[in-house]
Short mmCIF file of C-alpha atoms in Angstrom, two decimals:
data_model
loop_
_atom_site.label_atom_id
_atom_site.label_comp_id
_atom_site.label_asym_id
_atom_site.label_seq_id
_atom_site.Cartn_x
_atom_site.Cartn_y
_atom_site.Cartn_z
CA ALA A 1 3.93 -0.31 -9.83
CA GLN A 2 7.09 -1.72 -8.15
CA THR A 3 9.51 -3.70 -10.02
CA VAL A 4 12.29 -6.22 -8.16
CA THR A 5 15.60 -6.94 -10.55
CA GLN A 6 18.22 -9.48 -10.42
CA SER A 7 20.80 -8.96 -12.82
CA GLN A 8 22.84 -12.45 -12.02
CA PRO A 9 20.75 -15.60 -13.14
CA GLU A 10 23.28 -17.58 -11.43
CA MET A 11 26.17 -16.77 -9.38
CA SER A 12 28.76 -19.12 -7.94
CA VAL A 13 31.12 -19.02 -4.54
CA GLN A 14 33.99 -21.51 -2.78
CA GLU A 15 33.44 -22.58 0.53
CA ALA A 16 34.56 -20.30 2.77
CA GLU A 17 34.74 -17.29 0.95
CA THR A 18 32.44 -14.44 0.52
CA VAL A 19 29.61 -13.89 -2.06
CA THR A 20 27.58 -10.53 -2.85
CA LEU A 21 23.64 -10.95 -4.47
CA SER A 22 22.83 -7.88 -6.26
CA CYS A 23 18.98 -6.58 -5.65
CA THR A 24 17.61 -3.46 -7.35
CA TYR A 25 13.91 -2.24 -6.95
CA ASP A 26 11.99 0.56 -8.27
CA THR A 27 9.06 2.30 -5.62
CA SER A 28 7.69 5.76 -5.97
CA GLU A 29 6.91 4.28 -1.64
CA SER A 30 9.07 6.18 0.58
CA ASP A 31 8.16 3.00 3.40
CA TYR A 32 8.56 -0.73 2.99
CA TYR A 33 10.61 -4.07 3.38
CA LEU A 34 12.93 -5.29 1.16
CA PHE A 35 13.57 -9.38 2.30
CA TRP A 36 16.03 -12.28 0.69
CA TYR A 37 14.19 -15.23 0.25
CA LYS A 38 16.38 -18.43 0.06
CA GLN A 39 14.84 -21.96 -1.79
CA PRO A 40 17.43 -25.06 -1.82
CA PRO A 41 16.35 -27.82 -4.10
CA SER A 42 13.81 -28.51 -1.24
CA ARG A 43 11.40 -25.67 -2.51
CA GLN A 44 10.95 -24.43 1.01
CA MET A 45 11.25 -20.64 0.88
CA ILE A 46 13.36 -19.46 3.85
CA LEU A 47 13.66 -15.79 5.03
CA VAL A 48 16.90 -15.18 4.95
CA ILE A 49 16.72 -11.21 6.02
CA ARG A 50 14.64 -8.18 6.48
CA GLN A 51 14.80 -4.92 6.13
CA GLU A 52 12.05 -1.86 6.80
CA ALA A 53 12.85 1.03 4.67
CA TYR A 54 12.88 3.49 7.75
CA LYS A 55 15.96 2.02 8.98
CA GLN A 56 19.38 2.95 7.86
CA GLN A 57 21.37 0.23 9.81
CA ASN A 58 22.00 -2.32 6.88
CA ALA A 59 20.89 -5.47 8.87
CA THR A 60 22.59 -8.70 9.69
CA GLU A 61 21.47 -11.85 10.42
CA ASN A 62 24.96 -14.21 11.64
CA ARG A 63 27.05 -14.59 8.48
CA PHE A 64 23.83 -13.14 6.25
CA SER A 65 24.17 -8.87 6.03
CA VAL A 66 22.05 -6.36 3.29
CA ASN A 67 24.04 -3.13 1.79
CA PHE A 68 20.37 -1.35 1.90
CA GLN A 69 21.23 1.47 -0.55
CA LYS A 70 18.09 3.58 -0.26
CA ALA A 71 18.57 6.80 -2.93
CA ALA A 72 20.28 4.38 -5.14
CA LYS A 73 17.68 1.61 -4.88
CA SER A 74 19.92 -1.05 -4.20
CA PHE A 75 19.36 -4.41 -1.87
CA SER A 76 21.98 -6.71 -1.71
CA LEU A 77 23.30 -8.82 0.23
CA LYS A 78 26.22 -10.30 1.47
CA ILE A 79 27.15 -14.19 1.72
CA SER A 80 29.65 -14.48 4.43
CA ASP A 81 32.05 -17.84 5.18
CA SER A 82 29.59 -19.82 2.75
CA GLN A 83 28.80 -23.19 3.70
CA LEU A 84 27.64 -26.08 0.79
CA GLY A 85 24.04 -25.76 2.39
CA ASP A 86 24.09 -22.26 1.42
CA ALA A 87 23.39 -23.55 -2.29
CA ALA A 88 19.76 -22.64 -3.40
CA MET A 89 17.80 -19.55 -5.01
CA TYR A 90 17.37 -16.77 -3.22
CA PHE A 91 15.32 -14.46 -4.18
CA CYS A 92 15.24 -11.01 -3.20
CA ALA A 93 11.58 -9.04 -2.37
CA TYR A 94 9.96 -6.18 -2.08
CA ARG A 95 6.56 -5.58 -0.01
CA SER A 96 4.91 -1.89 0.57
CA ALA A 97 4.29 -1.34 4.01
CA LYS A 98 0.55 0.32 2.82
CA GLY A 99 -1.96 -1.68 2.40
CA SER A 100 -3.88 -4.52 4.63
CA ASN A 101 -4.23 -7.02 1.70
CA TYR A 102 -0.47 -7.77 2.33
CA GLY A 103 0.20 -11.22 -0.37
CA GLN A 104 -0.64 -9.02 -3.17
CA ASN A 105 2.19 -6.46 -1.83
CA PHE A 106 5.12 -8.50 -2.64
CA VAL A 107 6.93 -8.26 -5.57
CA PHE A 108 9.27 -10.95 -6.52
CA GLY A 109 13.25 -10.76 -8.48
CA PRO A 110 13.59 -13.26 -10.81
CA GLY A 111 15.96 -14.74 -8.81
CA THR A 112 19.87 -15.55 -8.46
CA ARG A 113 20.89 -19.65 -8.54
CA LEU A 114 23.52 -19.46 -6.44
CA SER A 115 26.53 -22.57 -6.02
CA VAL A 116 29.00 -23.75 -3.44
CA LEU A 117 31.75 -25.16 -5.03
CA PRO A 118 34.04 -27.52 -2.73
CA SER B 1 7.69 -17.75 12.99
CA ALA B 2 4.83 -19.67 11.41
CA VAL B 3 4.22 -23.33 10.69
CA ILE B 4 2.90 -23.87 7.50
CA SER B 5 2.13 -27.61 6.40
CA GLN B 6 1.26 -28.23 2.74
CA LYS B 7 0.73 -31.65 1.08
CA PRO B 8 1.30 -33.25 -1.67
CA SER B 9 4.48 -32.72 -1.78
CA ARG B 10 4.09 -33.89 -5.40
CA ASP B 11 1.91 -35.39 -7.63
CA ILE B 12 2.19 -36.22 -10.80
CA CYS B 13 -1.65 -36.39 -12.40
CA GLN B 14 -3.06 -37.82 -15.77
CA ARG B 15 -4.57 -34.42 -18.03
CA GLY B 16 -8.20 -33.74 -16.86
CA THR B 17 -7.89 -34.71 -14.17
CA SER B 18 -8.13 -32.18 -10.49
CA LEU B 19 -5.85 -31.61 -7.86
CA THR B 20 -6.47 -30.31 -3.83
CA ILE B 21 -3.97 -29.13 -2.21
CA GLN B 22 -4.45 -28.08 1.41
CA CYS B 23 -2.65 -25.75 3.00
CA GLN B 24 -2.48 -25.95 7.42
CA VAL B 25 -1.59 -23.04 9.25
CA ASP B 26 -0.26 -23.68 12.99
CA SER B 27 -1.41 -20.67 14.11
CA GLN B 28 -4.85 -18.52 12.71
CA VAL B 29 -3.83 -15.88 10.09
CA THR B 30 -6.35 -13.65 8.30
CA MET B 31 -5.40 -14.18 4.48
CA MET B 32 -3.67 -16.82 3.13
CA PHE B 33 -2.00 -16.76 -0.16
CA TRP B 34 -1.34 -18.80 -3.36
CA TYR B 35 1.53 -18.73 -5.39
CA ARG B 36 2.60 -21.10 -8.90
CA GLN B 37 6.71 -21.10 -9.72
CA GLN B 38 6.40 -22.54 -13.28
CA PRO B 39 10.51 -24.06 -14.40
CA GLY B 40 13.45 -21.62 -12.79
CA GLN B 41 11.38 -19.04 -12.10
CA SER B 42 10.07 -16.99 -9.98
CA LEU B 43 6.81 -17.19 -7.93
CA THR B 44 3.49 -15.46 -9.36
CA LEU B 45 0.39 -14.89 -6.74
CA ILE B 46 -2.42 -16.86 -7.78
CA ALA B 47 -5.51 -15.38 -5.46
CA THR B 48 -6.10 -14.27 -1.97
CA ALA B 49 -8.13 -16.60 -0.03
CA ASN B 50 -10.47 -14.74 3.31
CA GLN B 51 -11.64 -16.68 5.61
CA GLY B 52 -15.46 -16.12 5.12
CA SER B 53 -15.03 -14.45 1.64
CA GLU B 54 -14.85 -15.60 -2.23
CA ALA B 55 -10.85 -15.50 -2.45
CA THR B 56 -9.61 -12.66 -4.60
CA TYR B 57 -7.92 -13.57 -8.11
CA GLU B 58 -4.17 -11.73 -9.96
CA SER B 59 -5.42 -10.78 -13.54
CA GLY B 60 -4.95 -14.60 -15.52
CA PHE B 61 -6.65 -16.66 -12.54
CA VAL B 62 -9.68 -17.70 -12.62
CA ILE B 63 -12.39 -19.20 -10.01
CA ASP B 64 -12.92 -22.07 -11.87
CA LYS B 65 -9.31 -23.63 -12.83
CA PHE B 66 -8.40 -22.52 -9.14
CA PRO B 67 -11.19 -22.84 -6.85
CA ILE B 68 -10.04 -22.02 -3.52
CA SER B 69 -12.31 -22.88 0.05
CA ARG B 70 -10.83 -20.65 2.85
CA PRO B 71 -13.36 -22.92 5.96
CA ASN B 72 -11.68 -21.51 8.71
CA LEU B 73 -8.25 -19.43 10.19
CA THR B 74 -6.40 -22.19 9.90
CA PHE B 75 -6.85 -23.86 6.51
CA SER B 76 -6.93 -23.20 2.73
CA THR B 77 -7.18 -25.46 0.03
CA LEU B 78 -5.96 -24.69 -4.12
CA THR B 79 -7.69 -27.29 -6.98
CA VAL B 80 -6.47 -26.91 -10.02
CA SER B 81 -9.17 -28.13 -12.17
CA ASN B 82 -9.87 -30.20 -15.55
CA MET B 83 -5.33 -29.66 -15.53
CA SER B 84 -2.89 -29.81 -18.86
CA PRO B 85 0.92 -30.13 -19.50
CA GLU B 86 1.23 -26.03 -19.02
CA ASP B 87 0.14 -26.39 -15.30
CA SER B 88 3.49 -28.95 -14.48
CA SER B 89 4.49 -26.10 -11.78
CA ILE B 90 5.31 -25.85 -7.90
CA TYR B 91 2.44 -24.79 -6.44
CA LEU B 92 3.44 -22.41 -2.91
CA CYS B 93 0.57 -21.26 -0.31
CA SER B 94 1.68 -18.62 1.94
CA ALA B 95 0.75 -16.25 5.30
CA ASP B 96 2.16 -13.54 6.55
CA ARG B 97 2.90 -12.35 10.33
CA ALA B 98 4.73 -9.80 11.22
CA ALA B 99 5.04 -8.06 7.62
CA GLU B 100 6.83 -11.32 6.71
CA ALA B 101 5.50 -14.15 4.53
CA PHE B 102 5.43 -18.25 5.59
CA PHE B 103 5.84 -20.77 3.48
CA GLY B 104 4.61 -24.23 2.81
CA GLN B 105 6.72 -26.91 1.89
CA GLY B 106 5.28 -26.16 -1.52
CA THR B 107 3.64 -29.23 -4.33
CA ARG B 108 5.35 -29.98 -7.04
CA LEU B 109 2.07 -30.76 -10.07
CA THR B 110 3.36 -33.02 -13.12
CA VAL B 111 0.76 -33.60 -15.43
CA VAL B 112 0.97 -36.17 -18.10
#
């Protein structure tokens, strides 16, 4: 079974600075997706960024980028120019590319709580 | 992206009662999913709801406690039955599009 580990329960960053959140996962599959989701105090889960395992290029979305190391099974999230609105829980998630029951193929990490200091 | 409207956003309920949570998706989806998120923790899948068939429950969750309806391709409900304080949690519904999961706003349930 796949597992997702986030070794940093809490992180903090100064406004306008850069922070990196770590995520490692374990799988025997070669084809899968990786995601970072953000959950602010409003509870809404918001997709931040996704990465397909077959793509070597790291995904980027504005101030958010990932460092995807497939051999090391590592998928870190870098937030540049941090803003107060970035404060939230961040969940790393793995999803198999196989099967039709996609929801059950999602595995979420335990989360990292990010605080942004003014 | 998909828009999912979930209600209620929060409720405080007496033990022994039941609460039904509703989720409406802005377009048709094959499957909808219900998650529980206990305070400070990650998401745990409760069940998968397909239209026209019984929901599929994960280990540790049973239909008598968490009955689910899926009357059409845009709507689902989750009922938390015979509630106890241990059921206090956030409940989230979700649907897939293009291999991504989209979530409702969550329901914060407190059982007293």
